[in-house]
PDB file of C-alpha atoms in Angstrom:
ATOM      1  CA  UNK T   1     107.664  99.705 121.753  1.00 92.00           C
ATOM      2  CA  UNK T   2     108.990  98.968 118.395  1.00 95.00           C
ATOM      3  CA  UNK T   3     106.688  96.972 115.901  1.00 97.00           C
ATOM      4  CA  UNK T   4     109.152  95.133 113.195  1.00 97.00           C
ATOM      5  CA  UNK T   5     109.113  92.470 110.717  1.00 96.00           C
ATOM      6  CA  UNK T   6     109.280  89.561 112.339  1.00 96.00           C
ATOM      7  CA  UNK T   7     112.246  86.732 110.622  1.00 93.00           C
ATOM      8  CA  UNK T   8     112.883  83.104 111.687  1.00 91.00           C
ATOM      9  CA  UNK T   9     115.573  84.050 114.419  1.00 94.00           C
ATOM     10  CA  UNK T  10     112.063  85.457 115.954  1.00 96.00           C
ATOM     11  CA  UNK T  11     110.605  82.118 115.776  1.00 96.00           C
ATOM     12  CA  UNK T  12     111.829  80.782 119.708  1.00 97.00           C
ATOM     13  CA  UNK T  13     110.606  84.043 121.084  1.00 97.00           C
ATOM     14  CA  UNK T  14     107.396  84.061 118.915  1.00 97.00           C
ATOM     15  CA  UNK T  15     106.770  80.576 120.304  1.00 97.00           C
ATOM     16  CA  UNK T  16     107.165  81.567 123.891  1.00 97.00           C
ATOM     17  CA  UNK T  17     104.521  84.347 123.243  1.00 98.00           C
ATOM     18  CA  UNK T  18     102.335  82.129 121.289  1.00 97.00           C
ATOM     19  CA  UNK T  19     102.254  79.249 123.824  1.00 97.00           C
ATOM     20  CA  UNK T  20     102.340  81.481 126.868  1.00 97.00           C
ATOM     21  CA  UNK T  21      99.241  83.875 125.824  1.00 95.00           C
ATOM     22  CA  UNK T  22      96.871  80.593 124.999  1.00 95.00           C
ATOM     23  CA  UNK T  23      98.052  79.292 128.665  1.00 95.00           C
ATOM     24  CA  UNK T  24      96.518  82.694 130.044  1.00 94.00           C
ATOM     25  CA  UNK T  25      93.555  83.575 127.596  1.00 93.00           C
ATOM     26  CA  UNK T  26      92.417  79.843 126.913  1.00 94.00           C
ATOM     27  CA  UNK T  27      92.867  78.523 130.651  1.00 93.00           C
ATOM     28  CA  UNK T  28      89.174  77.652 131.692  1.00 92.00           C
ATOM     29  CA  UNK T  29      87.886  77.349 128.004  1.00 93.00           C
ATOM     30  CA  UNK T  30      89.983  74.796 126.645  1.00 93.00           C
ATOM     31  CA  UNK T  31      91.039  71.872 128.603  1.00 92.00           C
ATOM     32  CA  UNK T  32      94.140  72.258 130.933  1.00 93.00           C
ATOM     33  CA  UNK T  33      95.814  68.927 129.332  1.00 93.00           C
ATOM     34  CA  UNK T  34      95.683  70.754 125.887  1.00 94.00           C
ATOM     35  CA  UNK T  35      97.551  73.423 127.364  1.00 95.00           C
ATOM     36  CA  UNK T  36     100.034  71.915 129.420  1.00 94.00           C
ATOM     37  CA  UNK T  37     100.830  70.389 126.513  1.00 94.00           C
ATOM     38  CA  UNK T  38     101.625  73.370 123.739  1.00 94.00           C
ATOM     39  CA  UNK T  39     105.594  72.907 122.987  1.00 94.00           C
ATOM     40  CA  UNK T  40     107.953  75.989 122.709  1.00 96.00           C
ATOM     41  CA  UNK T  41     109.811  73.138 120.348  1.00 94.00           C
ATOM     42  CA  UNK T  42     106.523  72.916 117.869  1.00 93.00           C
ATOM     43  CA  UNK T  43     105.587  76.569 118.012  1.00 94.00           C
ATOM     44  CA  UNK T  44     109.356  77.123 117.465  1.00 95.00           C
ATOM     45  CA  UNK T  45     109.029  75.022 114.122  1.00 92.00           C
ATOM     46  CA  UNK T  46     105.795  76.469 113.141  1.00 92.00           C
ATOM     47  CA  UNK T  47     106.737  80.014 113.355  1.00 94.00           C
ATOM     48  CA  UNK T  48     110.320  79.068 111.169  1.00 92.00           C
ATOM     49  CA  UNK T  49     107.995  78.587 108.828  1.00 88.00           C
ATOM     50  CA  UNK T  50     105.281  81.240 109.025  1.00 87.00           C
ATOM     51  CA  UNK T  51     107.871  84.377 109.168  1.00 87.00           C
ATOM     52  CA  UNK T  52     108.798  82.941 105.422  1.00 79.00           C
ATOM     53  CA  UNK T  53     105.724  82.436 104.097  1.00 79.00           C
ATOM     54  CA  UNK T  54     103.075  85.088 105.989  1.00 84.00           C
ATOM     55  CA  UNK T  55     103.385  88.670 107.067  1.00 90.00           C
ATOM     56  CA  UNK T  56     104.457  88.189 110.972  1.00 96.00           C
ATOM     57  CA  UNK T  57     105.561  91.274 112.727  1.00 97.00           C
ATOM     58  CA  UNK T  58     106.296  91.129 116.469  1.00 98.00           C
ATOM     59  CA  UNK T  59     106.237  93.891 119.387  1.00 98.00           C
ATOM     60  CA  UNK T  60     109.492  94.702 121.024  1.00 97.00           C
ATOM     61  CA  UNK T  61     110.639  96.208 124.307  1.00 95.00           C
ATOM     62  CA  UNK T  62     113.409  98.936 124.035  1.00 92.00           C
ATOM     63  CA  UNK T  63     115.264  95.591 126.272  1.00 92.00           C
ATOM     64  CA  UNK T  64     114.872  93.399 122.468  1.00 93.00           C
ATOM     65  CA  UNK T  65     112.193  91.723 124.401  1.00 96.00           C
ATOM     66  CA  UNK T  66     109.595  90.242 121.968  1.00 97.00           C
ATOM     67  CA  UNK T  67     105.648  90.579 124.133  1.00 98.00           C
ATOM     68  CA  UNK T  68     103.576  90.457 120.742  1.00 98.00           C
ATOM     69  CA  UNK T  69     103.528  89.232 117.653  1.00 97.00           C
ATOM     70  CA  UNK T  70     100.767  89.283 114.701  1.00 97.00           C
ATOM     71  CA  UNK T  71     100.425  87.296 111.410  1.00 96.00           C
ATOM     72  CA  UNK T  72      98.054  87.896 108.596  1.00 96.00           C
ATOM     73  CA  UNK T  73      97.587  88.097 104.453  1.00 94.00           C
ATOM     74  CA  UNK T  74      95.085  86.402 102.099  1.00 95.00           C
ATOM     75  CA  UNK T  75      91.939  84.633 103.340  1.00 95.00           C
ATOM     76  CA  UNK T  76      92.710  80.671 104.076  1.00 92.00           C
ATOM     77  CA  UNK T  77      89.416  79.507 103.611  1.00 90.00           C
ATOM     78  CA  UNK T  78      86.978  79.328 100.671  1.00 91.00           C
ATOM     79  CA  UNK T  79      84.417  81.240 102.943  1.00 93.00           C
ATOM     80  CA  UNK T  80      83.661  84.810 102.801  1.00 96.00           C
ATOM     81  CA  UNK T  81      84.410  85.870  99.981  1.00 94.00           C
ATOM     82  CA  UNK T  82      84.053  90.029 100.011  1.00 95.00           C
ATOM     83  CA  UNK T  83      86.591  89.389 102.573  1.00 97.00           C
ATOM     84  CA  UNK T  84      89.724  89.049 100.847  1.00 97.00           C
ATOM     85  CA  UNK T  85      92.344  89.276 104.094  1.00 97.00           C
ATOM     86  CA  UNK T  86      92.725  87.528 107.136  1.00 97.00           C
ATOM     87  CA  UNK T  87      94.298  88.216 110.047  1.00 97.00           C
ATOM     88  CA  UNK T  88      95.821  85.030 111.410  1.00 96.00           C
ATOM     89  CA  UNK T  89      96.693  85.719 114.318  1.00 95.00           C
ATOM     90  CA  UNK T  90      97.505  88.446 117.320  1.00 96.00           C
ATOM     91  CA  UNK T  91      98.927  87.372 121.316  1.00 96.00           C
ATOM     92  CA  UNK T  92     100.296  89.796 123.083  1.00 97.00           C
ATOM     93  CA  UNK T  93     101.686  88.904 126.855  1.00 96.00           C
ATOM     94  CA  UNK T  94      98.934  89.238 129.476  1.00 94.00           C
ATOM     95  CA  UNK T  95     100.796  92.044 130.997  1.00 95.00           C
ATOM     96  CA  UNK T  96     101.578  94.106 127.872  1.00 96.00           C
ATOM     97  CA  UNK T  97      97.851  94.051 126.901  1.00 93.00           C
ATOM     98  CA  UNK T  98      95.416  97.045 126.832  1.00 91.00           C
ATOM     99  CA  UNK T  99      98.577  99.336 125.897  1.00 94.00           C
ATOM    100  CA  UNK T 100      97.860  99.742 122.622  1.00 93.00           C
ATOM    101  CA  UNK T 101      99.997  97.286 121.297  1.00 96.00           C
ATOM    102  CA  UNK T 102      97.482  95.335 119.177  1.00 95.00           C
ATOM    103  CA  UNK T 103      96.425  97.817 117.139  1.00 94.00           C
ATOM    104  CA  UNK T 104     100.000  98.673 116.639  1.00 95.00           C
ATOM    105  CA  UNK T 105     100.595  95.200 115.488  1.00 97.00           C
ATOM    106  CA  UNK T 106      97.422  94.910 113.135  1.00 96.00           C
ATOM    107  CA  UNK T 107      98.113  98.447 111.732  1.00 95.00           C
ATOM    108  CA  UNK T 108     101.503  97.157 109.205  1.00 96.00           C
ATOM    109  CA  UNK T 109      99.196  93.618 108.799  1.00 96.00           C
ATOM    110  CA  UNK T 110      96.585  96.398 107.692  1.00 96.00           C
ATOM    111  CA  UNK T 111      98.815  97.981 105.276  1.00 95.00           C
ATOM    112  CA  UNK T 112     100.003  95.052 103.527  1.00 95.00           C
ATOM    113  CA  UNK T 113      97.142  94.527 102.492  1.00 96.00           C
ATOM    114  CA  UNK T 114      95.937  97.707 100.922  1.00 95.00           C
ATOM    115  CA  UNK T 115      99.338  97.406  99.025  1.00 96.00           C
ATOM    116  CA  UNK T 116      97.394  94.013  97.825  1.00 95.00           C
ATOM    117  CA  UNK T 117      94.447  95.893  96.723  1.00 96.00           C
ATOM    118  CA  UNK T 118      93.174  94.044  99.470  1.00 96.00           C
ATOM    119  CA  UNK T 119      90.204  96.550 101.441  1.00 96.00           C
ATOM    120  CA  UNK T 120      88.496  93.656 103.734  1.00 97.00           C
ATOM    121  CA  UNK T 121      89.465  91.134 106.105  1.00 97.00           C
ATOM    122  CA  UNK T 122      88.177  88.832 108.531  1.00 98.00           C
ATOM    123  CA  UNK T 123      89.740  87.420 112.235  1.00 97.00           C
ATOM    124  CA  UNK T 124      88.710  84.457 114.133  1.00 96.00           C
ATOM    125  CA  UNK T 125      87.850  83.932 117.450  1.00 96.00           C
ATOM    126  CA  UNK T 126      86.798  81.814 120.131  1.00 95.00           C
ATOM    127  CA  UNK T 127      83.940  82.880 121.329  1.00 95.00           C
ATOM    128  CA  UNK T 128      84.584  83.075 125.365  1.00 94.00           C
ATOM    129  CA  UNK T 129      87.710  84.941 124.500  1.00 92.00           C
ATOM    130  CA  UNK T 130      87.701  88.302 125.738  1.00 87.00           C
ATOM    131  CA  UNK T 131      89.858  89.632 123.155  1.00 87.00           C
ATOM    132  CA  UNK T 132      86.565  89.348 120.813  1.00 91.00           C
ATOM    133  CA  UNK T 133      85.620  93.364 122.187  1.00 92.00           C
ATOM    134  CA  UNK T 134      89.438  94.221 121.088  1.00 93.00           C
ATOM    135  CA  UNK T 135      88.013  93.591 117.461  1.00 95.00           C
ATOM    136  CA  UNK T 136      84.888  95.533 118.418  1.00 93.00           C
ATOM    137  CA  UNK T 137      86.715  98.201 119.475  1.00 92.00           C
ATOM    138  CA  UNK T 138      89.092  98.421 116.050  1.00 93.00           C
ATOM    139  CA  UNK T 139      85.467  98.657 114.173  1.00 93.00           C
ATOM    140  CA  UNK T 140      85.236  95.080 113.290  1.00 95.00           C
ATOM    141  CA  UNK T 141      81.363  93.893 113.239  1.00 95.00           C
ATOM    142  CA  UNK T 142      80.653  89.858 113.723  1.00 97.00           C
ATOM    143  CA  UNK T 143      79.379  88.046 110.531  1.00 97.00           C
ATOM    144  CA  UNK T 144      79.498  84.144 111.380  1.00 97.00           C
ATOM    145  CA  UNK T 145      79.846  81.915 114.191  1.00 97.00           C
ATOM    146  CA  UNK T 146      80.854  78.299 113.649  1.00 96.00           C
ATOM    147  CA  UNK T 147      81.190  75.525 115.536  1.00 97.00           C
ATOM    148  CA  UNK T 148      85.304  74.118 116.396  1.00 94.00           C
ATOM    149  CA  UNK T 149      86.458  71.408 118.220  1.00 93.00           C
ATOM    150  CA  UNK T 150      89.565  71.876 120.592  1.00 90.00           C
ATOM    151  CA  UNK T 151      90.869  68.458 122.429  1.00 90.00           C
ATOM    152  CA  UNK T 152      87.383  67.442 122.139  1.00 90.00           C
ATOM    153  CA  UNK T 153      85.855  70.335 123.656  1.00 91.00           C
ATOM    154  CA  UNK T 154      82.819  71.950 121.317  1.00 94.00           C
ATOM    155  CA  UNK T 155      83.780  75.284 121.091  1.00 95.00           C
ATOM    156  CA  UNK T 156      82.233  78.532 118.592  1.00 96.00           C
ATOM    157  CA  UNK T 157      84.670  80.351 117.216  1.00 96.00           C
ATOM    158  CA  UNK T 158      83.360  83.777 116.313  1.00 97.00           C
ATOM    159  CA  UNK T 159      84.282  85.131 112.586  1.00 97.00           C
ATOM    160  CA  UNK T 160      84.573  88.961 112.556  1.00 97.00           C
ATOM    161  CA  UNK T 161      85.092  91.386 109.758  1.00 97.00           C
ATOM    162  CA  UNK T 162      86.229  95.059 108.533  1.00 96.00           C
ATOM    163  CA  UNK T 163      84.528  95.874 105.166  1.00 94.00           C
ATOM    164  CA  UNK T 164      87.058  99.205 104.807  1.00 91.00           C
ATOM    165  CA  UNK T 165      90.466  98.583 106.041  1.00 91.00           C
ATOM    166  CA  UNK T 166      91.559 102.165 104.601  1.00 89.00           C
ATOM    167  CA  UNK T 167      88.738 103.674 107.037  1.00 85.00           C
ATOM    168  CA  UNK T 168      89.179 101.858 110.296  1.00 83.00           C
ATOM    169  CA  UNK T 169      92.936 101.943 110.082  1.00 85.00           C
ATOM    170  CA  UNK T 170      93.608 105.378 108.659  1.00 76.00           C
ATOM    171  CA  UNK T 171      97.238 106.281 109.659  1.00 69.00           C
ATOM    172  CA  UNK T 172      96.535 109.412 111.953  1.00 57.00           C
TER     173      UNK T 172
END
């Protein structure tokens, strides 16, 4: 698996991942209309513009197939404050998860940040999303939980957060 930079000719397959992975993790917590709905054209758009302005890096098969993608940099909310970074976002396809991939994708995410001077971050999360324990498991500890609306469906979303990024993601 190769972890690169992601650029905008990444955007289409970034968009497949992105739409495809909230069809599989979100399907019985946010409505199925929602879903059906997510565009390849919109996520296409969106993530033209990301790769330009955010760290994105993407997971690729040795067959240049992207599975996993991950975005992150400064914090975009006035909130939490000792928590300088955020990671935006991390989907992996449903069958290339619990490989190992994630933490692959974090890790550079990770490291752009310490080259920021930037030691903390924060990820959020729905809260009935099992991926929540993968940020358990990569030492992050739950700080806040607030309350999101999705197509009109009160949801938590779950804010989570690494005080030492140079601990928990020591290159080994």
């Amino acid at each position: 698996m190769l972890i690169r930079k992601a650029n905008k000719g990444d955007a289409r397959e970034i968009a497949r991942v992105h739409v495809d992975s909230w069809r599989t993790t979100y399907t019985g917590i946010i409505p199925d209309d929602f879903l059906r709905n997510l565009s390849y054209e919109n996520r296409t758009a969106l993530w033209e513009n990301n790769t330009g302005l955010h760290d994105v890096y993407v997971a690729e098969t040795n067959s240049l197939e992207i599975v996993g993608f991950a975005a992150g940099g400064r914090r975009r909310t006035d909130k939490y404050e000792a928590y300088p970074g955020e990671l935006y976002a991390i989907y992996i396809m449903k069958e290339f998860q619990g490989k190992g991939i994630g933490k692959q994708l974090v890790q550079p995410v990770v490291e752009n940040l310490l080259k920021e001077e930037i030691d903390s971050m924060i990820v959020l999360v729905i809260e009935d999303n099992p991926s929540k324990y993968f940020y358990e498991a990569l030492g992050a500890r739950k700080i806040d939980a607030i309350k999101v609306k999705i197509s009109g469906v009160d949801l938590t979303e779950l804010v989570y957060a690494w005080d030492a990024l140079h601990i928990s993601f020591k290159k080994e």
